[in-house]
Structure formats: structure tokens, C-alpha cells
Amino acid sequence: MKLPYERPTLRKLTVGPLSKVGPRASARPVAELEGVPVPELLARFGSPLFVLSERQLRRSYQAVARAFSTRYPQVQLAWSYKTNYLNAVCRVFHQEGAWAEVVSGMELEKALRNGVPGPQILFNGPGKSRADLLRAAEIDAVVHLDNFDELHLLLGVTAGRPQRPRVAIRVNLDAGLYPQWDRFGFNLENGQAWQALGQVAAAAGRLELVGLHCHLGTFIMQPAAYGVAATKLAALALRCQHELRLPVRYLDLGGGFPSANTLKGSFLPGPDAVPDLDEYAAAVSEALLGAGFRPEALPLLVLEAGRALVDEAGYLLGTVLATKRLPDGRRATVLDFGVNLLFTSYWYDHHISPVGNFSEQTEPTVLYGPLCMNIDVVRESIVLPLLAAGDQVVVHRVGAYNLSQWQQFITLRPNVVLLDLQGQAHVIREAETLEYVQQLERVPGHLSTEHNG
Ligand SMILES: *Cc1c(COP(=O)(O)O)cnc(C)c1O
């Protein structure tokens, strides 16, 4: 086989201390996903293309469930809809046994249509409307209260109705993390959470307290923080039982567990930097088991893991459109997907693999997307073999947040396929068309004549 010609380059070597972790393992081509050749997927469904692996979705779910349920007797996962609310993805998790964690009226309806019974829907978020609260009460979802106005609104909208809404109090607390997420729910340390519980107790004929909730943040790398949060929530639950005679059936520790992605600025690559899920599970269960509950009255432990369940299962496949040399000598590669589809490239240094074989020669490269916008940078600097127009690439761990936060901007969003357990590809969201994008637009009559030159 004749190797392609590659022009020689001069590279400046910087003298400095040796890296503690040694040289990065060189890139390996990724020619197939679950045994299905990438070029075949791109030929069939177009480029770019999102691919989700059902096998990995189930594997990640079972890993989280196992880590906690081998350490604590009663565990329930609630799938965080906003992390990826494609119905096929939600249904995989519901089949595995997940409840739904939703943060808007729209997500609540989605969960109902995915067959989740109302009582298994946990309704979080600071933006619940009067109509949302009424709907939640009708279907007997649990309203995770965020603020006093919401508590009073809920009492108002259900006054004179037969329902006795089930509620949990969302608590924010100091778990040793900085910056502390203190904008959601009631603060523990300043007594606000206790005050809210007092109001719920006073309205006990009209509300039923079922849980306490705390979601510390996202991509949290300190398992110990979950131990602190669990200890504080458990103490609050016990105080509730003793002083207000309100039993608390579940403690919800939220989500926030990291995936194996590499955060920008991280010294180590994600897979080496991120603590094992077992450490989080151990911290939480030790705290709960040691909190002083009677063994037969241990609360249910609810977890709302999002990212940790879905990130690993998602891939974005794409194609090189062009390469160029920047005035400062850097190599630049233009891809057919950008930050419109890969929202998480603002936070992650995504792992990106070439699909085809390549030579040993590499060069730091900036990866641009196709948008005519200066911010459209997929990777500021990545060491890659010399890709050429038409070469294909795979971006790894893109299942979380991209498919809900992507933007219809400048261009149309592509197909999303699910590879089932047999490796069959199913379109789970079709590529957009101009008709779809314009469906909601209206042109006023005086603008409707075609063109008057
Ligand atoms: C977003 C969110 C989650 C999921 O967070 P991850 O960091 O993706 O695990 C869970 N609970 C609440 C209340 C959320 O807002």
C-alpha cells in the first residue's frame, strides 16, 4: 500500500518538567460502534449523525443502581428529563425501572405520555406555573417546593378541590462545595428550610409531606459532599418526625454525578480524574445508615442521576469539510457539526477519534464547526493525525444535555439513531426540514406578495 504524502513540519519543543502522567496514548481509529461500521451509518443516515447505544444506556443505569442498592436497602432512580428527553431514551430508563424527574410542565406531560404514573413523577424547578401545579395535583405527582410563593400558590390552586397534593421540600445546604448552589429551594443553615417545613406542617390537612430533596450541582467531583448532604438531610428528616410529627418517606439526593468526560482546564483526562460511582454510593449510604433511623423505618433513597446515565451512550459522527492553515501557523480543520449540536463543547474537551486509519504523524489542530460564527469552536487544540476533507470522525460521550440543549441555528438538526441490543439502527428523531422549521411562522398579508422588484 502506498502511504499518502504528508508535508514535513517543524515543531517547537518546549523544555519543562516531565509530565507526571507521561505521554498521552496516541489516538486510535474508531471504525465501528457496537459492531456497526461508522461509514455505513453515515452513508445511511447522513452526516452529521447522533448515535445512542441502548446497550450502554442500560449498562450505565444498572451500574448506578447497583452501586447504591448493594449498599442501601431501598433505592429508586428518577430519570432527569432535561438531560436527554428523547422519548426512546426515557423509555429505556423507564423500562429499567426509573421514575421521572421533571422541571417543567412540558417535561411532566412528556413523562405522562411515556407511560410514567403520576405518583412516580417528581416535579422540580423554580418555574412552575399555576396551571403546572394544578396538573401536578391532578395526576398526584410530587411537587418539590422551591420557594414560599410556590407553596402558597399550590395551596391556592388546590383550595376547595379534593386533591391533597404530595410535596417535598427542596433544600440547599453547605456541603463544602464552592460555589454553593443556593438559588434553588430553601436554605438549611439560615433556618428557611425549617420554616418551610413548619408551614407544610401547619397546612397538613391540605398537603402531604413525603420527602426532602437536595441537588448539589452538576459534575461534582467530591463524593464526600454527598455524605455531608445526606447527613444533613437525614438530621432534618428526624427532626421533622420528632418535632412536627411529619414522617419523611424519602430522601432525594438529586443528581450531579460526573461522566468520564474531560472538563476544560483539567490536568488529567476525564477517565483518570473522575471518582468512581462506588465512592458516591458509599458516602451516601454510610451517612444514611448511621443517621439514627430505626432499621425498619429507613427512608427510601431517591437519586436523580442525569449525566452519569446517558453521557457515555451518546456519539456524534461527522465529516471533515476542509482543512486550512491559520496565519500563526496552526492547523485548522472545519467539521460539519459545531456548537449548535455540541453544546457541551463549551465545558468539555471532547474525546474525538478519526474513523479511518492514519499515519503516526500528528499535529495540534483547532477544530471548527460549520457555522459562520467566531464562537463555533469544537476543540481549541487537539492532537490529531492529519485529517483531510471527507475523513470521518467520532465524538465520544455526548449523550447528556446536547440533545436537549442543541440549537436550531443557521442549519437543520440531523438524524438521531438508537442502536438496539442487536445492533439494529432505529431513527428516534428525524432530521429537520425547512418545512418543520417554518411550520410555526406566519407571514402577514401585506408581506405575502412574492417580490415586487
Ligand atoms: C439537572 C438536574 C438533575 C440531573 O443532574 P445531572 O448533573 O445531569 O446528574 C437532577 N435533579 C435536578 C433537580 C436537576 O435540576
Coordinates of C-alpha atoms and ligand atoms in Angstrom, one line a residue:
M1 CA 0.0 0.0 0.0
K2 CA 1.3 3.4 -0.9
L3 CA 1.2 5.8 2.0
P4 CA -0.1 9.3 1.4
Y5 CA 2.4 12.1 1.2
E6 CA 2.5 14.3 4.3
R7 CA 4.4 17.6 4.2
P8 CA 7.1 17.8 6.8
T9 CA 6.6 20.2 9.7
L10 CA 8.9 21.9 12.1
R11 CA 7.7 21.6 15.7
K12 CA 9.0 23.7 18.6
L13 CA 9.7 21.6 21.6
T14 CA 9.1 23.3 24.9
V15 CA 11.6 22.5 27.7
G16 CA 10.0 21.9 31.0
P17 CA 9.3 19.4 33.7
L18 CA 8.2 16.0 32.6
S19 CA 4.5 15.3 32.7
K20 CA 3.6 13.2 35.7
V21 CA 1.2 11.1 33.6
G22 CA 3.6 10.6 30.7
P23 CA 2.8 11.0 27.1
R24 CA -0.9 10.7 26.1
A25 CA -1.8 7.4 24.5
S26 CA -1.9 8.0 20.8
A27 CA -5.2 8.2 19.0
R28 CA -6.8 5.0 17.8
P29 CA -9.2 4.9 14.9
V30 CA -12.8 4.1 15.8
A31 CA -14.2 2.4 12.7
E32 CA -17.3 0.9 14.3
L33 CA -19.9 1.4 17.1
E34 CA -21.3 -1.8 18.6
G35 CA -20.1 -3.7 15.5
V36 CA -21.7 -1.4 13.0
P37 CA -19.3 0.4 10.7
V38 CA -19.3 4.1 11.1
P39 CA -19.1 4.9 7.3
E40 CA -22.2 2.7 6.8
L41 CA -24.2 4.7 9.5
L42 CA -23.2 7.9 7.9
A43 CA -24.0 6.7 4.4
R44 CA -27.4 5.5 5.5
F45 CA -28.5 8.4 7.8
G46 CA -26.4 11.3 6.7
S47 CA -23.6 13.4 8.3
P48 CA -23.5 14.6 11.0
L49 CA -25.4 12.0 13.0
F50 CA -26.1 11.4 16.6
V51 CA -26.0 7.7 17.7
L52 CA -27.1 6.4 21.0
S53 CA -26.3 2.9 22.3
E54 CA -29.2 1.1 24.0
R55 CA -26.7 -1.3 25.4
Q56 CA -24.7 1.5 27.1
L57 CA -27.8 3.2 28.3
R58 CA -28.8 0.1 30.2
R59 CA -25.3 -0.6 31.3
S60 CA -24.9 2.8 32.8
Y61 CA -28.3 2.7 34.5
Q62 CA -27.6 -0.7 36.0
A63 CA -24.2 0.4 37.2
V64 CA -25.6 3.4 39.1
A65 CA -28.5 1.3 40.5
R66 CA -26.1 -1.4 41.6
A67 CA -23.6 0.9 43.2
F68 CA -26.3 2.3 45.5
S69 CA -28.6 -0.7 46.0
T70 CA -25.7 -3.0 47.1
R71 CA -25.1 -0.6 50.0
Y72 CA -28.5 0.6 50.9
P73 CA -31.8 -1.4 51.1
Q74 CA -34.2 0.9 49.3
V75 CA -33.1 2.8 46.3
Q76 CA -35.1 4.4 43.5
L77 CA -33.7 6.3 40.4
A78 CA -35.7 9.1 38.8
W79 CA -34.6 9.9 35.3
S80 CA -33.7 13.6 34.9
Y81 CA -35.7 14.5 31.7
K82 CA -33.8 17.7 30.9
T83 CA -30.6 15.7 30.5
N84 CA -32.0 14.0 27.4
Y85 CA -35.7 13.8 26.8
L86 CA -35.9 12.0 23.6
N87 CA -38.7 9.6 24.2
A88 CA -36.8 6.5 23.2
V89 CA -34.1 7.3 25.7
C90 CA -36.6 8.0 28.5
R91 CA -38.4 4.7 27.7
V92 CA -35.2 2.7 28.0
F93 CA -34.7 4.1 31.5
H94 CA -38.4 3.6 32.5
Q95 CA -38.2 0.0 31.3
E96 CA -35.2 -0.3 33.6
G97 CA -37.4 0.9 36.5
A98 CA -36.7 4.7 36.6
W99 CA -39.3 7.2 37.8
A100 CA -39.3 10.6 36.1
E101 CA -37.7 13.8 37.4
V102 CA -39.1 16.8 35.5
V103 CA -38.6 20.6 35.7
S104 CA -41.4 22.0 33.6
G105 CA -45.0 21.4 32.6
M106 CA -43.8 20.3 29.2
E107 CA -41.5 17.6 30.7
L108 CA -44.3 16.5 33.0
E109 CA -46.6 15.9 30.0
K110 CA -43.8 14.1 28.2
A111 CA -43.3 11.7 31.2
L112 CA -47.0 11.0 31.3
R113 CA -47.1 10.2 27.6
N114 CA -44.1 7.9 28.2
G115 CA -46.4 5.9 30.5
V116 CA -45.0 7.1 33.8
P117 CA -47.7 7.0 36.5
G118 CA -48.3 10.4 38.1
P119 CA -47.2 9.4 41.6
Q120 CA -43.8 8.4 40.1
I121 CA -43.1 11.9 38.7
L122 CA -41.0 14.2 40.8
F123 CA -41.6 17.9 39.8
N124 CA -38.6 20.1 40.5
G125 CA -37.7 23.6 39.3
P126 CA -38.3 27.2 40.2
G127 CA -40.6 27.9 37.3
K128 CA -43.9 26.1 38.0
S129 CA -47.0 28.0 36.8
R130 CA -50.4 27.9 38.4
A131 CA -51.5 25.5 35.6
D132 CA -48.5 23.3 36.1
L133 CA -49.2 23.0 39.9
L134 CA -52.9 22.2 39.2
R135 CA -51.9 19.5 36.7
A136 CA -49.3 18.0 39.1
A137 CA -52.0 17.9 41.8
E138 CA -54.5 16.2 39.4
I139 CA -52.1 13.4 38.5
D140 CA -50.7 13.1 42.0
A141 CA -47.1 13.9 41.1
V142 CA -44.8 15.0 43.9
V143 CA -44.2 18.8 43.9
H144 CA -40.7 19.6 45.1
L145 CA -41.3 23.0 46.5
D146 CA -38.8 25.7 45.6
N147 CA -40.0 28.8 47.4
F148 CA -42.7 30.2 49.7
D149 CA -44.6 31.8 46.8
E150 CA -44.9 28.4 45.2
L151 CA -46.1 26.9 48.4
H152 CA -48.8 29.5 48.7
L153 CA -49.7 29.2 45.0
L154 CA -50.1 25.4 45.4
L155 CA -52.4 25.9 48.4
G156 CA -54.3 28.5 46.5
V157 CA -54.9 26.5 43.3
T158 CA -55.9 23.3 45.2
A159 CA -58.2 25.1 47.7
G160 CA -61.7 23.6 47.6
R161 CA -60.5 20.7 45.5
P162 CA -60.4 17.0 46.6
Q163 CA -56.7 16.6 46.0
R164 CA -54.2 16.8 48.8
P165 CA -51.0 17.4 46.9
R166 CA -48.0 15.5 47.9
V167 CA -44.9 17.7 48.4
A168 CA -41.2 17.5 49.1
I169 CA -39.1 20.4 50.3
R170 CA -36.1 21.2 48.2
V171 CA -33.2 22.1 50.4
N172 CA -30.0 23.9 49.6
L173 CA -27.1 23.5 52.0
D174 CA -23.4 23.8 52.7
A175 CA -21.8 20.6 51.7
G176 CA -18.3 22.1 51.4
L177 CA -18.7 22.8 47.7
Y178 CA -17.8 26.1 46.2
P179 CA -19.5 27.9 44.6
Q180 CA -22.5 26.7 46.6
W181 CA -25.8 26.3 44.6
D182 CA -28.0 28.3 46.9
R183 CA -30.6 29.7 44.5
F184 CA -32.9 26.6 44.4
G185 CA -35.1 25.6 47.2
F186 CA -34.9 26.6 50.9
N187 CA -31.7 27.2 52.7
L188 CA -30.9 24.8 55.5
E189 CA -28.3 26.8 57.5
N190 CA -30.3 30.0 57.8
G191 CA -33.5 28.2 59.0
Q192 CA -35.5 28.8 55.9
A193 CA -36.0 25.0 55.2
W194 CA -37.2 24.5 58.7
Q195 CA -39.6 27.4 58.3
A196 CA -41.0 25.9 55.1
L197 CA -41.5 22.6 56.9
G198 CA -43.3 24.5 59.6
Q199 CA -45.7 25.9 57.1
V200 CA -46.2 22.5 55.5
A201 CA -47.0 21.1 58.9
A202 CA -49.5 23.9 59.6
A203 CA -51.2 23.0 56.3
A204 CA -51.0 19.3 57.0
G205 CA -54.7 18.7 56.3
R206 CA -54.2 20.1 52.7
L207 CA -50.7 18.9 51.9
E208 CA -48.9 15.7 52.4
L209 CA -45.2 15.9 53.1
V210 CA -43.4 12.8 51.5
G211 CA -39.8 13.8 51.0
L212 CA -36.8 16.0 51.4
H213 CA -34.7 16.9 48.3
C214 CA -31.3 18.3 47.7
H215 CA -29.5 18.6 44.3
L216 CA -26.0 19.9 45.0
G217 CA -25.0 20.9 41.5
T218 CA -23.6 19.1 38.4
F219 CA -20.4 17.2 37.5
I220 CA -19.4 17.1 41.2
M221 CA -16.1 15.5 41.7
Q222 CA -16.2 15.3 45.6
P223 CA -18.1 12.2 46.8
A224 CA -17.7 13.4 50.4
A225 CA -20.0 16.3 49.6
Y226 CA -22.8 13.8 49.1
G227 CA -22.1 12.3 52.5
V228 CA -22.4 15.7 54.1
A229 CA -25.7 16.4 52.3
A230 CA -27.1 13.0 53.2
T231 CA -26.2 13.5 56.9
K232 CA -27.8 17.0 57.0
L233 CA -31.0 15.8 55.1
A234 CA -31.3 12.8 57.4
A235 CA -31.0 15.0 60.5
L236 CA -33.7 17.3 59.1
A237 CA -36.0 14.3 58.4
L238 CA -35.5 13.1 62.0
R239 CA -36.2 16.5 63.4
C240 CA -39.4 16.7 61.3
Q241 CA -40.6 13.4 62.6
H242 CA -39.9 14.2 66.3
E243 CA -40.9 17.9 66.4
L244 CA -43.5 18.2 63.7
R245 CA -44.8 14.6 63.7
L246 CA -44.3 14.6 60.0
P247 CA -42.8 11.3 58.8
V248 CA -40.5 11.7 55.7
R249 CA -40.8 8.7 53.4
Y250 CA -37.9 9.5 51.0
L251 CA -34.6 11.5 50.9
D252 CA -33.7 12.6 47.4
L253 CA -30.0 13.3 46.9
G254 CA -30.5 14.7 43.4
G255 CA -28.0 14.0 40.6
G256 CA -24.8 15.7 39.7
F257 CA -22.6 12.6 39.4
P258 CA -19.9 13.2 36.7
S259 CA -19.4 11.3 33.5
A260 CA -15.9 10.3 32.2
N261 CA -15.7 13.5 30.1
T262 CA -12.7 15.8 30.5
L263 CA -13.6 19.2 31.8
K264 CA -11.7 22.1 30.1
G265 CA -8.6 23.0 32.1
S266 CA -8.5 19.6 33.8
F267 CA -4.9 18.3 34.2
L268 CA -5.9 14.7 33.9
P269 CA -8.2 13.2 31.2
G270 CA -11.7 12.5 32.5
P271 CA -11.4 8.8 32.9
D272 CA -8.5 9.2 35.3
A273 CA -9.8 12.3 37.1
V274 CA -13.4 11.3 37.9
P275 CA -14.1 9.4 41.1
D276 CA -15.8 6.0 40.9
L277 CA -19.5 5.9 41.4
D278 CA -18.9 3.5 44.3
E279 CA -17.4 6.3 46.3
Y280 CA -20.5 8.4 46.0
A281 CA -22.7 5.5 46.9
A282 CA -20.5 4.6 49.9
A283 CA -20.6 8.2 51.2
V284 CA -24.4 8.5 50.9
S285 CA -25.2 5.1 52.3
E286 CA -22.8 5.3 55.2
A287 CA -24.3 8.7 56.2
L288 CA -27.9 7.4 55.9
L289 CA -27.3 4.1 57.7
G290 CA -25.5 5.9 60.6
A291 CA -28.0 8.7 60.9
G292 CA -30.2 7.2 63.6
F293 CA -33.2 5.9 61.8
R294 CA -34.8 2.8 63.2
P295 CA -33.7 0.0 60.8
E296 CA -37.4 -0.8 59.9
A297 CA -38.0 2.9 59.2
L298 CA -35.2 3.8 56.9
P299 CA -36.3 6.3 54.3
L300 CA -36.3 5.4 50.6
L301 CA -33.2 6.9 48.9
V302 CA -34.1 8.6 45.6
L303 CA -31.4 9.7 43.1
E304 CA -31.9 11.8 40.0
A305 CA -28.7 11.0 38.1
G306 CA -28.8 12.5 34.6
R307 CA -25.4 12.9 33.0
A308 CA -23.9 9.7 34.6
L309 CA -26.7 7.6 33.0
V310 CA -26.6 8.9 29.4
D311 CA -23.4 10.7 28.5
E312 CA -21.3 7.6 27.8
A313 CA -24.0 6.2 25.5
G314 CA -24.0 9.1 23.0
Y315 CA -21.8 9.6 20.0
L316 CA -21.7 12.3 17.4
L317 CA -20.4 11.2 14.0
G318 CA -19.3 13.8 11.4
T319 CA -17.2 14.6 8.4
V320 CA -14.3 16.9 7.7
L321 CA -15.3 19.7 5.3
A322 CA -11.9 21.4 4.8
T323 CA -8.6 22.0 6.4
K324 CA -6.6 25.2 6.4
R325 CA -3.5 26.8 7.9
L326 CA -4.1 29.8 10.1
P327 CA -1.8 32.9 9.9
D328 CA 0.0 31.9 13.1
G329 CA 0.9 28.5 11.5
R330 CA -1.7 26.4 13.4
R331 CA -3.5 23.7 11.6
A332 CA -7.3 24.1 11.4
T333 CA -10.0 21.6 10.5
V334 CA -13.6 22.5 9.6
L335 CA -16.1 19.9 10.6
D336 CA -19.8 19.6 9.5
F337 CA -21.0 19.9 13.1
G338 CA -20.4 22.8 15.6
V339 CA -21.5 24.2 18.9
N340 CA -25.1 24.3 17.6
L341 CA -25.2 20.5 18.0
L342 CA -22.4 20.0 20.6
F343 CA -23.4 22.4 23.3
T344 CA -21.1 20.7 25.8
S345 CA -18.0 21.8 23.9
Y346 CA -18.2 24.9 26.0
W347 CA -17.3 22.8 29.1
Y348 CA -15.7 19.7 27.8
D349 CA -12.5 18.9 25.9
H350 CA -14.4 16.1 24.0
H351 CA -12.5 13.0 23.1
I352 CA -12.6 12.8 19.3
S353 CA -11.4 9.8 17.2
P354 CA -10.7 9.6 13.5
V355 CA -12.7 6.8 11.8
G356 CA -10.1 5.8 9.2
N357 CA -6.5 4.6 9.5
F358 CA -3.8 7.2 9.7
S359 CA -0.1 7.6 9.9
E360 CA 1.9 8.3 13.1
Q361 CA 2.2 12.0 12.3
T362 CA 0.1 14.3 14.4
E363 CA -0.2 18.0 14.9
P364 CA -2.1 20.2 17.3
T365 CA -5.2 21.2 15.5
V366 CA -8.1 23.6 16.1
L367 CA -11.4 22.1 15.3
Y368 CA -14.1 24.5 13.9
G369 CA -17.7 23.9 13.2
P370 CA -19.5 24.9 10.0
L371 CA -21.3 28.0 11.5
C372 CA -20.4 31.4 10.3
M373 CA -19.8 32.5 13.9
N374 CA -16.5 33.1 15.6
I375 CA -17.6 31.2 18.7
D376 CA -18.0 28.0 16.7
V377 CA -15.0 26.1 18.1
V378 CA -15.3 22.4 18.9
R379 CA -11.8 22.0 20.3
E380 CA -9.3 24.8 20.8
S381 CA -6.4 22.4 20.5
I382 CA -6.4 18.7 20.0
V383 CA -3.5 16.5 18.9
L384 CA -4.9 14.6 15.9
P385 CA -3.5 12.9 12.8
L386 CA -3.7 15.0 9.7
L387 CA -7.3 14.7 8.6
A388 CA -8.3 15.6 5.1
A389 CA -11.7 16.7 3.6
G390 CA -14.0 13.8 3.5
D391 CA -12.5 12.0 6.5
Q392 CA -14.9 11.0 9.2
V393 CA -14.7 11.4 13.0
V394 CA -16.4 10.2 16.1
V395 CA -17.0 12.4 19.2
H396 CA -17.4 10.4 22.3
R397 CA -19.7 10.9 25.4
V398 CA -22.1 13.4 24.0
G399 CA -25.4 11.8 25.3
A400 CA -26.0 14.3 28.1
Y401 CA -27.5 17.7 27.5
N402 CA -26.6 18.0 23.8
L403 CA -29.8 16.5 22.6
S404 CA -31.9 18.8 24.8
Q405 CA -29.8 22.0 24.6
W406 CA -28.9 21.8 20.9
Q407 CA -30.0 24.7 18.8
Q408 CA -31.8 25.1 15.6
F409 CA -29.4 27.8 14.4
I410 CA -28.2 28.5 10.8
T411 CA -28.7 24.9 9.8
L412 CA -31.0 22.0 10.3
R413 CA -30.5 19.4 13.1
P414 CA -29.6 15.9 11.9
N415 CA -31.0 12.4 12.5
V416 CA -30.6 10.7 15.8
V417 CA -30.4 6.9 15.8
L418 CA -30.6 4.3 18.5
L419 CA -28.5 1.1 18.1
D420 CA -30.6 -1.6 19.8
L421 CA -29.2 -4.6 21.6
Q422 CA -28.9 -6.5 18.3
G423 CA -27.1 -3.6 16.6
Q424 CA -30.1 -2.6 14.5
A425 CA -30.3 1.2 13.9
H426 CA -33.6 3.0 14.6
V427 CA -34.2 6.6 13.8
I428 CA -35.5 8.1 17.1
R429 CA -35.6 11.7 15.9
E430 CA -35.7 12.6 12.2
A431 CA -33.5 15.2 10.6
E432 CA -35.3 18.5 10.4
T433 CA -36.6 20.0 7.2
L434 CA -37.2 23.6 6.2
E435 CA -40.9 22.9 6.4
Y436 CA -40.5 21.8 10.0
V437 CA -38.6 24.9 11.0
Q438 CA -41.1 27.2 9.3
Q439 CA -44.2 25.4 10.5
L440 CA -45.0 27.9 13.2
E441 CA -44.2 31.0 11.2
R442 CA -46.9 33.3 9.8
V443 CA -46.3 36.0 7.1
P444 CA -48.8 38.9 7.5
G445 CA -50.9 39.6 4.4
H446 CA -49.2 42.8 3.4
L447 CA -45.9 40.9 3.1
S448 CA -47.2 37.9 1.3
T449 CA -46.8 39.0 -2.3
E450 CA -43.8 37.3 -3.7
H451 CA -41.5 40.1 -4.8
N452 CA -42.2 43.4 -6.3
G453 CA -38.7 44.1 -7.7
Ligands
LIG1 C1 -30.5 18.7 36.1 C2 -31.0 18.1 37.4 C3 -30.6 16.8 37.7 C4 -29.6 16.0 36.9 O1 -28.3 16.5 37.0 P1 -27.0 15.7 36.4 O2 -25.9 16.7 36.8 O3 -27.2 15.6 35.0 O4 -26.9 14.4 37.1 C5 -31.2 16.2 38.8 N1 -32.0 16.9 39.6 C6 -32.3 18.2 39.4 C7 -33.3 18.9 40.3 C8 -31.8 18.8 38.2 O5 -32.2 20.1 38.0

